[in-house]
Coordinates of C-alpha atoms in Angstrom, one line a residue:
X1 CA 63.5 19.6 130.2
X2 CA 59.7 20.9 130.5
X3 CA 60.5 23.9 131.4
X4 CA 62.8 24.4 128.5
X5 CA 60.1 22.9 126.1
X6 CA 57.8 25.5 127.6
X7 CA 60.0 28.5 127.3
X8 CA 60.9 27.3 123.8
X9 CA 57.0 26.7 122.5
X10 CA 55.9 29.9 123.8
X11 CA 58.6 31.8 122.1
X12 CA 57.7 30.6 118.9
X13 CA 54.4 31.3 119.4
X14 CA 55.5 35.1 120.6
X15 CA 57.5 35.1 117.4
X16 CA 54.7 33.4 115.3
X17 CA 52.2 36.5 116.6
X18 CA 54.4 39.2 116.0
X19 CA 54.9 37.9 112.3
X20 CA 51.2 37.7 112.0
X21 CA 50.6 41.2 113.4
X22 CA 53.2 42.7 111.4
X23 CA 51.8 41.0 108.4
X24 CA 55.1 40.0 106.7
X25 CA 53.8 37.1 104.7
X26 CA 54.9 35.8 101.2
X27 CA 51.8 37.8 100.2
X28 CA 52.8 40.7 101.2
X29 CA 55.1 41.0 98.3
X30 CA 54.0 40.8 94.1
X31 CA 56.3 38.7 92.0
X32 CA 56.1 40.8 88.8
X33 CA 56.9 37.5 86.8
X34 CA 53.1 36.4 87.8
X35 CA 51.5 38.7 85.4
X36 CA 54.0 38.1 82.5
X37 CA 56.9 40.8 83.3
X38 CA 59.5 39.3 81.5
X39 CA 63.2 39.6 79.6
X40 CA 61.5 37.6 76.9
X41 CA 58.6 39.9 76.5
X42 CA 57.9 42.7 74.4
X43 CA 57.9 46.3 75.6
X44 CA 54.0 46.8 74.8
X45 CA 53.5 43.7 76.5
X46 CA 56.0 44.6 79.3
X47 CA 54.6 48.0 80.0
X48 CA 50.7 45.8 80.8
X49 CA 52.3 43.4 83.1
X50 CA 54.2 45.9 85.4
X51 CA 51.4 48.0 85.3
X52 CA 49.2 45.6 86.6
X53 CA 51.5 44.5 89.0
X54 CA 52.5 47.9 90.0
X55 CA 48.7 48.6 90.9
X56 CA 47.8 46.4 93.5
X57 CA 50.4 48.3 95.7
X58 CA 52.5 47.1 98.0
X59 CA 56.1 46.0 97.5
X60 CA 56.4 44.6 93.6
X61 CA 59.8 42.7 93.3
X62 CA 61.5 41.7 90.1
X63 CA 63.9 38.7 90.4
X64 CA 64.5 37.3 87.4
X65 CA 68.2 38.8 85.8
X66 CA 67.8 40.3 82.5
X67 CA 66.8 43.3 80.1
X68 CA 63.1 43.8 80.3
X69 CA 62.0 46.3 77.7
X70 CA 59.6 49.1 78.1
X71 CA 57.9 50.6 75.7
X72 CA 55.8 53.5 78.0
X73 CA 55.5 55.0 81.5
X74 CA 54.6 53.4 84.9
X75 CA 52.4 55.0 86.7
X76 CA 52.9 54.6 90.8
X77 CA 50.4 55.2 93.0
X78 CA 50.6 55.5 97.1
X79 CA 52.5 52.9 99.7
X80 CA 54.6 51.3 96.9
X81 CA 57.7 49.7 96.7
X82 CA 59.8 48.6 93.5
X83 CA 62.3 46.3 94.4
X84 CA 65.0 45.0 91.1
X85 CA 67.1 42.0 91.9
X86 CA 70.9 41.9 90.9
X87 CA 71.5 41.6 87.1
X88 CA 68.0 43.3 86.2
X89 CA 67.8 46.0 83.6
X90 CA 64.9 48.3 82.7
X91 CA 65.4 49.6 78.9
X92 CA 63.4 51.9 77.3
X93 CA 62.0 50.7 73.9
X94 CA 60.7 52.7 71.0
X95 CA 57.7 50.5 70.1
X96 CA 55.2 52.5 70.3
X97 CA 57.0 55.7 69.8
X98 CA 59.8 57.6 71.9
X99 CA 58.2 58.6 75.3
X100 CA 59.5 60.8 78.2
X101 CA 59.1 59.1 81.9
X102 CA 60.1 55.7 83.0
X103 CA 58.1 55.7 86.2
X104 CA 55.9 58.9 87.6
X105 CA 53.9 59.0 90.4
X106 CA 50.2 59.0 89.4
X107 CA 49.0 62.3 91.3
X108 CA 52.2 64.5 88.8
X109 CA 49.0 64.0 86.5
X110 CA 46.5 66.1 89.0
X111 CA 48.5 67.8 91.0
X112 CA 47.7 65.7 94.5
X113 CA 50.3 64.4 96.6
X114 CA 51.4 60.6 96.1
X115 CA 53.0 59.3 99.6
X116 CA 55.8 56.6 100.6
X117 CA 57.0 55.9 97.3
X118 CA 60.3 53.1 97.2
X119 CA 62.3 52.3 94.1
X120 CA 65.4 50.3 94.7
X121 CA 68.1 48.5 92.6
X122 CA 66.9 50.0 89.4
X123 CA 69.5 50.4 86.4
X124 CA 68.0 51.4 83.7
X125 CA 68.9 52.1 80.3
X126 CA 67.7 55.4 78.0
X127 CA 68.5 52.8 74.7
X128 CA 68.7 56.5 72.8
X129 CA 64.9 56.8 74.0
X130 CA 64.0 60.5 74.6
X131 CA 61.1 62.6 74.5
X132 CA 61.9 66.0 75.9
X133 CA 58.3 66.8 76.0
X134 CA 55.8 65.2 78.2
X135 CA 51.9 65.6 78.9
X136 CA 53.1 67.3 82.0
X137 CA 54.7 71.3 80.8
X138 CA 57.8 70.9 82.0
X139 CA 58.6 68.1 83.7
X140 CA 61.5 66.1 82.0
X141 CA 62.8 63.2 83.5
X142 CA 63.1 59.8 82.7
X143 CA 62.2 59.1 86.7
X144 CA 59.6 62.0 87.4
X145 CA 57.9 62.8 91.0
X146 CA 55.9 65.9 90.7
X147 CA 53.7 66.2 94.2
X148 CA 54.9 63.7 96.2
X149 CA 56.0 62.9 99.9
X150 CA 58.3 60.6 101.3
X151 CA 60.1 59.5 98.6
X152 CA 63.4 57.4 98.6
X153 CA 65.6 55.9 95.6
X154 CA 68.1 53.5 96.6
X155 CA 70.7 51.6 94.6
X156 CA 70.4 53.6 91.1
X157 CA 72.1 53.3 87.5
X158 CA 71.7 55.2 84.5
X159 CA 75.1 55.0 82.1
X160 CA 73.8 56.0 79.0
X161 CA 72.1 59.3 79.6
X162 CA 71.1 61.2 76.2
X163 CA 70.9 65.0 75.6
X164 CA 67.2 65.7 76.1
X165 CA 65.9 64.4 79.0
X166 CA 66.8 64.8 83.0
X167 CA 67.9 61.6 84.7
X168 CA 66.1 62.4 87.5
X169 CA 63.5 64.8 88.2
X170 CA 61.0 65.9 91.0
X171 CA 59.8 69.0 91.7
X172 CA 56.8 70.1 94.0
X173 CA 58.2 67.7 97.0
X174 CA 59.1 66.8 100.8
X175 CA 61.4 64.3 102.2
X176 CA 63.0 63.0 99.1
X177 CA 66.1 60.4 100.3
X178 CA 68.6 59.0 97.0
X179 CA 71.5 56.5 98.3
X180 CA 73.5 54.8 96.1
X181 CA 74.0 56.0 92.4
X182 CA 75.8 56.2 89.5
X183 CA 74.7 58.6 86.4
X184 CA 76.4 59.1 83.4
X185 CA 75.7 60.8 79.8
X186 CA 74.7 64.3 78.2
X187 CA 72.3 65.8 80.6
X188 CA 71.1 66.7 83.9
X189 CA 72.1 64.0 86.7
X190 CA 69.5 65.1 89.1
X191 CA 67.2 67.8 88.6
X192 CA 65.3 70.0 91.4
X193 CA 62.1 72.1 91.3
X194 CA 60.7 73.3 94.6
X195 CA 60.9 71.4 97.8
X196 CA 62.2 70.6 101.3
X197 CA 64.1 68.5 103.1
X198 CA 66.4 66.6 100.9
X199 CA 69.2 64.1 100.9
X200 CA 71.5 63.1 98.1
X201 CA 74.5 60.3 99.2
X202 CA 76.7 58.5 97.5
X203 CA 76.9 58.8 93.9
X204 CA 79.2 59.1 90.8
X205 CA 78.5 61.5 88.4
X206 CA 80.3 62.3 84.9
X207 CA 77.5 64.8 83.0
X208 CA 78.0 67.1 80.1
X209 CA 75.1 69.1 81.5
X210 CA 74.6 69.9 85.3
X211 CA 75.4 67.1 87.8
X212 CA 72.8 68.3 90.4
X213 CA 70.3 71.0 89.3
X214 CA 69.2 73.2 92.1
X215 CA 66.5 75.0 90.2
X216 CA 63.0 76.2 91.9
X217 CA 63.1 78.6 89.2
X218 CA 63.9 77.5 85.9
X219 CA 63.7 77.5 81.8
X220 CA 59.5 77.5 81.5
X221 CA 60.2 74.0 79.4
X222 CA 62.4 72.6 82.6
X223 CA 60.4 72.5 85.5
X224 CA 56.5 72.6 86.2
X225 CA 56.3 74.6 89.1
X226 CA 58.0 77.8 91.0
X227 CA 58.6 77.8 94.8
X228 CA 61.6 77.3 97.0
X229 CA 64.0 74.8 97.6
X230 CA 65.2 74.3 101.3
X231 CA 67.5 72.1 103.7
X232 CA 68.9 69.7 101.4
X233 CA 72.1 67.8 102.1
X234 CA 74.4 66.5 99.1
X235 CA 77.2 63.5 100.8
X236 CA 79.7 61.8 99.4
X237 CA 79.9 62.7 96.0
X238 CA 82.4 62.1 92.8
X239 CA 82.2 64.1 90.0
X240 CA 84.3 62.8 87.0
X241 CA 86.3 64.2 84.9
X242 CA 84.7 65.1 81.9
X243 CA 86.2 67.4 78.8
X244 CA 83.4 69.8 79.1
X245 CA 83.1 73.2 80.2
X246 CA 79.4 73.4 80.1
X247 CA 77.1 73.7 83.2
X248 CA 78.1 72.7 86.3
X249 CA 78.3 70.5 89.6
X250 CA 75.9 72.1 91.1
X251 CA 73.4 75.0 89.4
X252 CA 71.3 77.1 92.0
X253 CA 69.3 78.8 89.9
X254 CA 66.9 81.8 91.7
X255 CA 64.3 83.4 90.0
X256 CA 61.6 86.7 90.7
X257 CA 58.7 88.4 88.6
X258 CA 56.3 91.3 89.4
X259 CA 52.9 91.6 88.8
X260 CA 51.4 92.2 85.5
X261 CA 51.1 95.8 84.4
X262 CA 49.6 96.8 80.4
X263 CA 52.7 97.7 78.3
X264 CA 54.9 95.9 80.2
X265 CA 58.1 94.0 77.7
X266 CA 57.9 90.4 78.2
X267 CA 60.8 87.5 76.2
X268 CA 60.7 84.1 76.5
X269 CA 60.5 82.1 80.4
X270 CA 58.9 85.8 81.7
X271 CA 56.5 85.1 84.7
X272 CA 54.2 87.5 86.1
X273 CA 51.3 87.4 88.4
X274 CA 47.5 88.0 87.5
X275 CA 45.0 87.6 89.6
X276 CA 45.9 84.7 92.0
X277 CA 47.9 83.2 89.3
X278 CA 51.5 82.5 87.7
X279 CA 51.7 82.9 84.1
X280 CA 55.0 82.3 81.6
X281 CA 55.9 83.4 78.3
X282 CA 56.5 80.1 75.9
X283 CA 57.5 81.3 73.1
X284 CA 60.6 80.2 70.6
X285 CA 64.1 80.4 72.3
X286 CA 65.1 83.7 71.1
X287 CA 65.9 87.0 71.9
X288 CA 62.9 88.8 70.7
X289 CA 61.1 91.5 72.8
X290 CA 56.9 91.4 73.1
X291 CA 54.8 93.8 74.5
X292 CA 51.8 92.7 76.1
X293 CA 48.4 95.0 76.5
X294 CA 45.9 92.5 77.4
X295 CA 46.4 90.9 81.3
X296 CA 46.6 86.9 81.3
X297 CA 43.4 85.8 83.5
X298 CA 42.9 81.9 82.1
X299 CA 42.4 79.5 84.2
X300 CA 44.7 76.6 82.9
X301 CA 46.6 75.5 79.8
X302 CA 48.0 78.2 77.2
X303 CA 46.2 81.1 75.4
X304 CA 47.7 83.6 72.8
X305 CA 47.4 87.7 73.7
X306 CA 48.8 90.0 71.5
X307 CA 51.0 87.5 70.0
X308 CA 52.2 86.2 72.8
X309 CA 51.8 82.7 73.6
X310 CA 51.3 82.9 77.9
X311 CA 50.8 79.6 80.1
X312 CA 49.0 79.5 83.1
X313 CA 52.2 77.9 85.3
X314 CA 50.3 77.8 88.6
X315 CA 47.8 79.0 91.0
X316 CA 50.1 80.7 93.6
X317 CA 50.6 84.6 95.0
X318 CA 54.8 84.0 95.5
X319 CA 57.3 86.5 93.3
X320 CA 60.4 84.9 94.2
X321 CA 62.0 81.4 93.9
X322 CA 65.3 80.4 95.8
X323 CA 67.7 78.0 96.7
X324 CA 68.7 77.9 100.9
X325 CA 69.9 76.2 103.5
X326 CA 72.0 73.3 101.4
X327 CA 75.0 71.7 102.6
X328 CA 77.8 70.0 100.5
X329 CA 80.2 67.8 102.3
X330 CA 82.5 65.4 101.3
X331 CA 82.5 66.2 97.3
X332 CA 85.0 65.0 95.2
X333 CA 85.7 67.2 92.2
X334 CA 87.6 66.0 89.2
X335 CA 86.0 68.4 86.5
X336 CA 87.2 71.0 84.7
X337 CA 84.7 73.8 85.4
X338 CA 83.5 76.2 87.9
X339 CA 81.8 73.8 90.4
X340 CA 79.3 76.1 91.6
X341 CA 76.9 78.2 90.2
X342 CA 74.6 80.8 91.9
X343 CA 72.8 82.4 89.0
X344 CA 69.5 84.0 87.3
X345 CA 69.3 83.6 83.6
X346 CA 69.6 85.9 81.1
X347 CA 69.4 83.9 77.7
X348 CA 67.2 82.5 74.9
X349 CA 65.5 80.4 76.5
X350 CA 65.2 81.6 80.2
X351 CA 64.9 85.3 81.9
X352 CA 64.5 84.1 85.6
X353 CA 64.8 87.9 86.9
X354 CA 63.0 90.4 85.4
X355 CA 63.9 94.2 86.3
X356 CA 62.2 95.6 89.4
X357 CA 60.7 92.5 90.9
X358 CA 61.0 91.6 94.2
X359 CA 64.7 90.0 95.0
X360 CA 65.1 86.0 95.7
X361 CA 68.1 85.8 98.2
X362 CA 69.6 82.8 97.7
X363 CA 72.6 81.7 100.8
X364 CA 73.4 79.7 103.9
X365 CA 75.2 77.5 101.2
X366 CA 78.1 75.7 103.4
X367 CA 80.7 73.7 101.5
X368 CA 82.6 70.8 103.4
X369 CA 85.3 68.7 102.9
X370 CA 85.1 69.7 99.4
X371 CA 88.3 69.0 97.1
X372 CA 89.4 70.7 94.0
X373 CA 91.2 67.8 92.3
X374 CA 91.9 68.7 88.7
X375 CA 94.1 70.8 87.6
X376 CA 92.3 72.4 85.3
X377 CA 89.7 74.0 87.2
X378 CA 88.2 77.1 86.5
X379 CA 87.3 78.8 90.3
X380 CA 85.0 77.4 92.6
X381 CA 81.9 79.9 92.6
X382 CA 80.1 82.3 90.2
X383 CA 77.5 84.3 91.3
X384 CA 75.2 86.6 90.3
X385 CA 72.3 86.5 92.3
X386 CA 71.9 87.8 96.1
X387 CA 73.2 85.2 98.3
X388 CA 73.7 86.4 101.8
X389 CA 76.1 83.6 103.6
X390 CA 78.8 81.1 102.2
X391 CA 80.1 79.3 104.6
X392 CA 83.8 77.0 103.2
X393 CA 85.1 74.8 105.6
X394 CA 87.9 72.4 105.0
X395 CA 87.9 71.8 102.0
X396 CA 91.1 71.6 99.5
X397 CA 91.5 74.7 97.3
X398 CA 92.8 74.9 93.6
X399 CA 92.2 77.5 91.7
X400 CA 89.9 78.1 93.7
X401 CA 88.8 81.4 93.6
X402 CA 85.2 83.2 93.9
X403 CA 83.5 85.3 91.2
X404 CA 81.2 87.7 91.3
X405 CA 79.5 88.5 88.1
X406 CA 77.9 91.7 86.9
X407 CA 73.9 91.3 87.3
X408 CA 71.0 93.8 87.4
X409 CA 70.0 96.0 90.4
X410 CA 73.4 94.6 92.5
X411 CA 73.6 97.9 94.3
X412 CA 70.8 97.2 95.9
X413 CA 71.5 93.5 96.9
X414 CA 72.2 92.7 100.4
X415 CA 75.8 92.1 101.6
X416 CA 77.2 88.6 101.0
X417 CA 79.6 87.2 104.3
X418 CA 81.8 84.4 103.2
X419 CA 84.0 82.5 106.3
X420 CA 87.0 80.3 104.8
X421 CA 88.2 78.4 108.1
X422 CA 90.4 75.1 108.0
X423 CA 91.1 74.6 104.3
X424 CA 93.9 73.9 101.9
X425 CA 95.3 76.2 99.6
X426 CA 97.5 74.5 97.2
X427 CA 98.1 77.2 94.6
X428 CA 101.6 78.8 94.3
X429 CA 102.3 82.7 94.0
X430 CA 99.9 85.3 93.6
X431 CA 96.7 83.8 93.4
X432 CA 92.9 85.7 93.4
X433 CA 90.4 84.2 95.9
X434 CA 87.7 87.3 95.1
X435 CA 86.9 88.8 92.0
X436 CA 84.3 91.2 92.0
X437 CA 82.7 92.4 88.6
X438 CA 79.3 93.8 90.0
X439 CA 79.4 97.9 91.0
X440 CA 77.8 98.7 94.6
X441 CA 78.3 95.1 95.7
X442 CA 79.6 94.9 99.6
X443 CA 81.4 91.7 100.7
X444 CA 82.9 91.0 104.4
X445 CA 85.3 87.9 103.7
X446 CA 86.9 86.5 107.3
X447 CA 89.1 83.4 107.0
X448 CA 90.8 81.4 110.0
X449 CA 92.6 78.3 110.5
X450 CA 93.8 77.9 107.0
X451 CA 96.7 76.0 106.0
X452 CA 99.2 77.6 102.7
X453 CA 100.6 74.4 101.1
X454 CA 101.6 76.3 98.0
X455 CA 105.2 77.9 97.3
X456 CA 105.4 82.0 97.9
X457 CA 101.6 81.7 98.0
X458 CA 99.7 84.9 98.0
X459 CA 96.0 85.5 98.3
X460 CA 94.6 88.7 96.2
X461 CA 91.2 90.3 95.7
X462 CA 90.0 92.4 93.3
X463 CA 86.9 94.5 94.8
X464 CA 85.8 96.2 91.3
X465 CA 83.7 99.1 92.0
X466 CA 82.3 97.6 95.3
X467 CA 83.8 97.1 98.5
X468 CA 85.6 93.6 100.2
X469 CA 85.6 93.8 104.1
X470 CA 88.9 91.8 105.1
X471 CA 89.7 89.8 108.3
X472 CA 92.1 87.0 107.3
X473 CA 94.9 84.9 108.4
X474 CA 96.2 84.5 104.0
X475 CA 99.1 85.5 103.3
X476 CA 98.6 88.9 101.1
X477 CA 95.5 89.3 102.7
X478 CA 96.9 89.6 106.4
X479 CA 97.5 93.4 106.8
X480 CA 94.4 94.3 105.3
X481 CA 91.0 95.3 107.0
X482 CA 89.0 97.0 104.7
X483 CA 89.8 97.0 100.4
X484 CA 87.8 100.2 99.3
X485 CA 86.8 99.8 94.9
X486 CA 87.2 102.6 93.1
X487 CA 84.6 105.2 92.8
X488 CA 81.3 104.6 91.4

């Protein structure tokens, strides 16, 4: 029996020290109640209390079910955790005014990094509370990381997303982790700027606007800073349906500018490079044509040269911004429009590619268990940017075909390979799995291991004035090797 009370004392002891070395007292964690966070306060009076709690660090729980209005931003700062209980709701309130971000991390402010950043369980409501403008150019989101590290959002709700503002946006990033959503409304789900290494599982969407915007290079009101976005994987994911056409499930959005040069014709979004620096038109979203004379060479914030309204976007050497290495697996599409999106933009309020710059090559884009479940979709890629492999792997087809668009300088893009092995095709009779609208474009399609499901199924391709290199097992596609376009 002494022996047992021995072996039984000194364990608790053992397990006594290793809670005292591990330091996992009540005291590690803030009760945000104890400086008067509360469903019964005010917003103003809301936004002190969290604040204050918020910067002492450390994990900051709040308990207490409820709607707890907010009427401004939190500010988070390194090593902290926000932790919502069950039944908890954050609403924005318009006390003080409409205002853009929720939480930010406090370094989005001066560009230095924030670290090990945690907010779990949060549902929060917009309450028709936008501001698409914030102190930061660019960054948009009601939950905003610009510069940050290590950053994970777990168990996240957002139902009643407006038209203005991002759900979520970071930008400027690495080792971002989101589990566990559900985001609903009028704009983008979950917006990207430049990072790396990226995971986005399990989440609902139903968005008007893009689901997930994979966007390095952007409109210059929609993202602070150029770069590129790498190794990201996107799990488990159900898309809606929605009666939009608009956007799509996934935008990857590349962007390139030269250096400036006097007399060059600049539009609104235009980046160029001067002297160790980035500089953007921002002008109003229109069509209209400038010609600049005098070289940008500010150091920060926005300066008008020969009627042209530049900003200095950053202090970088790059010319190109891409989108690589992101895989898509186990997607679940119930939308009505073309799923994927591989583009530059050529509109009012964005011309990501201008003329004669150097080329962003976008690619190793692999698609997964992907399904095509309406059936009303509208093809599965468009692209008009380089992308140099596509790799679609068991995924179920409908209407599920590829387009190429026409975009400038094409002839001089680099080939795009595209391997279709182990999916479904459920469409019946004659059905296109390439069109190609861009002249001098080369494309070497193989597929393998594919299963026809469809009656008298057969696959086509339409080659345009470029060329489709064939190796398949589809039927229609069989006999063929090599589909030559017509002459230049």
């Amino acid at each position: 029996m002494k022996k047992l009370t021995c072996i039984t004392t000194l364990m608790l002891l053992a397990f006594a020290t290793a809670l005292n070395s591990a330091n996992l007292t009540s005291e590690s964690f803030i009760d945000a109640a104890a400086f008067g966070f509360s469903p019964n306060a005010t917003g103003v009076q809301n936004l002190k209390a969290l604040q204050a709690a918020v910067d002492k660090g450390g994990t900051i729980t709040v308990s207490r079910p409820g709607t707890y209005k907010l009427a401004g931003t939190i500010t988070i700062g390194d090593n902290t955790s926000l932790v919502f209980g069950n039944g908890t709701i954050i609403q924005k309130s318009a006390e003080n005014g409409h205002f853009t971000h929720v939480f930010i991390n406090k370094g989005a402010y001066t560009r230095q990094y924030n670290h090990n950043i945690t907010i779990e369980g949060l549902n929060l409501s917009v309450n028709g509370v936008e501001k698409a403008w914030s102190e930061i150019y660019g960054l948009r989101g009601h939950i905003s990381f610009f510069y940050v590290k290590d950053v994970k959002l777990e168990r996240f709700r957002c139902t009643d997303l407006a038209t203005k503002q991002f759900c979520v946006h970071i930008c400027t990033f690495e080792d971002f982790l989101m589990n566990d959503a559900v985001i609903i409304g009028d704009k983008d789900g979950v917006h990207f700027g430049p990072g790396k290494r990226f995971r986005i599982s399990n989440v609902v969407f139903r968005t008007s606007d893009d689901a997930l915007a994979l966007v390095p290079g952007d409109w210059v009101t929609a993202n602070p800073e150029y770069g590129n976005l790498e190794d990201g994987i996107i799990e488990n994911i159900t898309e809606l349906a929605s009666f939009r056409r608009e956007g799509a499930f996934a935008k990857i959005v590349a962007s390139g500018w030269p250096d400036w040069k006097p007399g060059m014709k600049v539009q609104q979004g235009t980046a160029v490079l001067s002297n160790g620096r980035i500089y953007r038109v921002a002008m109003e979203a229109d069509s209209k044509v400038y010609t600049s004379s005098t070289c940008p060479d500010f150091e920060f914030g926005m300066k008008e040269l020969d009627g042209i309204n530049w900003l200095m976007f950053q202090q970088d050497t790059i010319h190109t911004a891409a989108v690589r290495n992101i895989v898509f697996r186990d997607i679940f599409l119930y939308g009505i429009r073309t799923p994927f999106s591989i583009l530059s933009y050529s509109n009012h309020w964005e011309h990501s590619y201008y003329p004669g710059a150097p080329m962003p090559v976008q690619g190793n884009i692999s698609l997964e268990k992907v399904h095509m479940l309406s059936n009303e979709s509208h093809g599965l890629f468009h692209i008009s940017t380089p992308v140099d492999f596509l790799n679609i792997r068991d995924c179920t087809l409908k209407k599920g075909f590829i387009h190429f668009g026409h975009a400038q300088d094409y002839a001089t893009y680099p080939p795009t390979y595209i391997h279709i092995t182990g999916c479904t095709f459920l469409d019946e009779g004659a059905s296109m799995l390439i069109k190609n609208d861009s002249p001098g474009k080369e494309i070497y399609l193989k597929t393998s291991g594919n299963l026809v499901v469809g009656k008298e199924f057969s696959s086509l391709v339409d080659a345009g004035k470029g060329n489709i290199h064939i190796d398949s097992d589809l039927p229609g596609l069989k006999e063929k090797t090599i589909l030559n376009s017509a002459a230049y």
